[in-house]
Amino acid sequence: VFRPERWLELDGPVDAYKYPVFHAGPRECLGKRLALVEMKALLLRVLRSVRLTLAVPPEEIRPDLQVTLGMSTGLPCHVVHR
């Protein structure tokens, strides 16, 4: 059953082997790696054309200590075109 709202109900990351057709195993989606390369290329292009500065003092930034390091309150930044 197609139920896209299931992604809103997640408490954590989805196991890559839960839907192995797309994410893992010998039949991993062929476009997955190309999509990751395209995403990195686009991010590089955007970051080269803007300058990011912190919108808050560095002391106010709090890391979110989990498996992947994130920011508990986000990382507010000002974006200025170069």
Short mmCIF file of C-alpha atoms in Angstrom, two decimals:
data_model
loop_
_atom_site.label_atom_id
_atom_site.label_comp_id
_atom_site.label_asym_id
_atom_site.label_seq_id
_atom_site.Cartn_x
_atom_site.Cartn_y
_atom_site.Cartn_z
CA VAL A 1 0.00 0.00 0.00
CA PHE A 2 1.39 3.41 -0.97
CA ARG A 3 1.31 5.47 2.20
CA PRO A 4 3.74 8.43 1.98
CA GLU A 5 2.74 9.78 5.40
CA ARG A 6 4.62 6.85 6.97
CA TRP A 7 7.82 8.91 6.63
CA LEU A 8 6.35 11.51 9.00
CA GLU A 9 5.91 8.85 11.70
CA LEU A 10 9.58 7.81 11.89
CA ASP A 11 11.46 8.04 15.18
CA GLY A 12 14.89 7.53 13.62
CA PRO A 13 16.66 6.61 10.40
CA VAL A 14 15.22 3.78 8.31
CA ASP A 15 17.27 0.58 8.05
CA ALA A 16 18.70 0.38 4.51
CA TYR A 17 17.71 -3.29 4.31
CA LYS A 18 14.04 -2.67 5.15
CA TYR A 19 13.42 -1.78 1.47
CA PRO A 20 16.45 -3.50 -0.12
CA VAL A 21 15.23 -2.97 -3.67
CA PHE A 22 16.14 0.70 -3.46
CA HIS A 23 18.71 1.11 -0.70
CA ALA A 24 20.92 -1.94 -0.20
CA GLY A 25 21.97 -5.34 -1.34
CA PRO A 26 22.81 -6.69 -4.82
CA ARG A 27 19.80 -5.03 -6.44
CA GLU A 28 20.38 -1.55 -5.09
CA CYS A 29 18.80 1.21 -7.17
CA LEU A 30 21.14 1.95 -10.09
CA GLY A 31 20.37 5.67 -9.95
CA LYS A 32 21.23 6.06 -6.28
CA ARG A 33 24.95 6.69 -6.76
CA LEU A 34 24.39 9.02 -9.70
CA ALA A 35 21.86 11.00 -7.63
CA LEU A 36 24.42 11.35 -4.81
CA VAL A 37 27.10 12.59 -7.25
CA GLU A 38 24.65 15.09 -8.77
CA MET A 39 23.63 16.30 -5.31
CA LYS A 40 27.27 16.90 -4.32
CA ALA A 41 28.00 18.72 -7.60
CA LEU A 42 24.99 21.01 -7.15
CA LEU A 43 25.91 21.71 -3.51
CA LEU A 44 29.46 22.61 -4.57
CA ARG A 45 28.17 24.97 -7.24
CA VAL A 46 25.81 26.71 -4.81
CA LEU A 47 28.44 27.02 -2.06
CA ARG A 48 30.93 28.57 -4.49
CA SER A 49 28.46 31.34 -5.36
CA VAL A 50 27.49 32.35 -1.81
CA ARG A 51 29.17 33.29 1.44
CA LEU A 52 27.80 31.87 4.70
CA THR A 53 28.23 33.61 8.05
CA LEU A 54 26.81 32.63 11.42
CA ALA A 55 23.61 34.44 12.41
CA VAL A 56 24.17 33.70 16.11
CA PRO A 57 27.23 33.89 18.38
CA PRO A 58 29.27 30.66 18.32
CA GLU A 59 28.57 30.15 22.04
CA GLU A 60 24.86 29.61 21.28
CA ILE A 61 25.49 26.64 18.97
CA ARG A 62 24.71 23.33 20.65
CA PRO A 63 25.69 20.02 19.02
CA ASP A 64 23.15 17.22 18.89
CA LEU A 65 25.24 14.21 19.94
CA GLN A 66 23.88 11.22 18.05
CA VAL A 67 25.36 8.78 15.53
CA THR A 68 25.64 11.63 13.02
CA LEU A 69 26.63 15.02 14.38
CA GLY A 70 23.98 17.68 13.92
CA MET A 71 22.86 20.89 15.59
CA SER A 72 20.09 20.64 18.20
CA THR A 73 18.68 24.06 17.27
CA GLY A 74 19.81 24.14 13.66
CA LEU A 75 22.66 26.31 12.40
CA PRO A 76 21.29 29.77 11.59
CA CYS A 77 23.35 31.46 8.88
CA HIS A 78 23.26 34.58 6.75
CA VAL A 79 23.65 33.91 3.02
CA VAL A 80 25.29 36.56 0.83
CA HIS A 81 25.78 36.26 -2.94
CA ARG A 82 29.47 36.58 -3.91
#
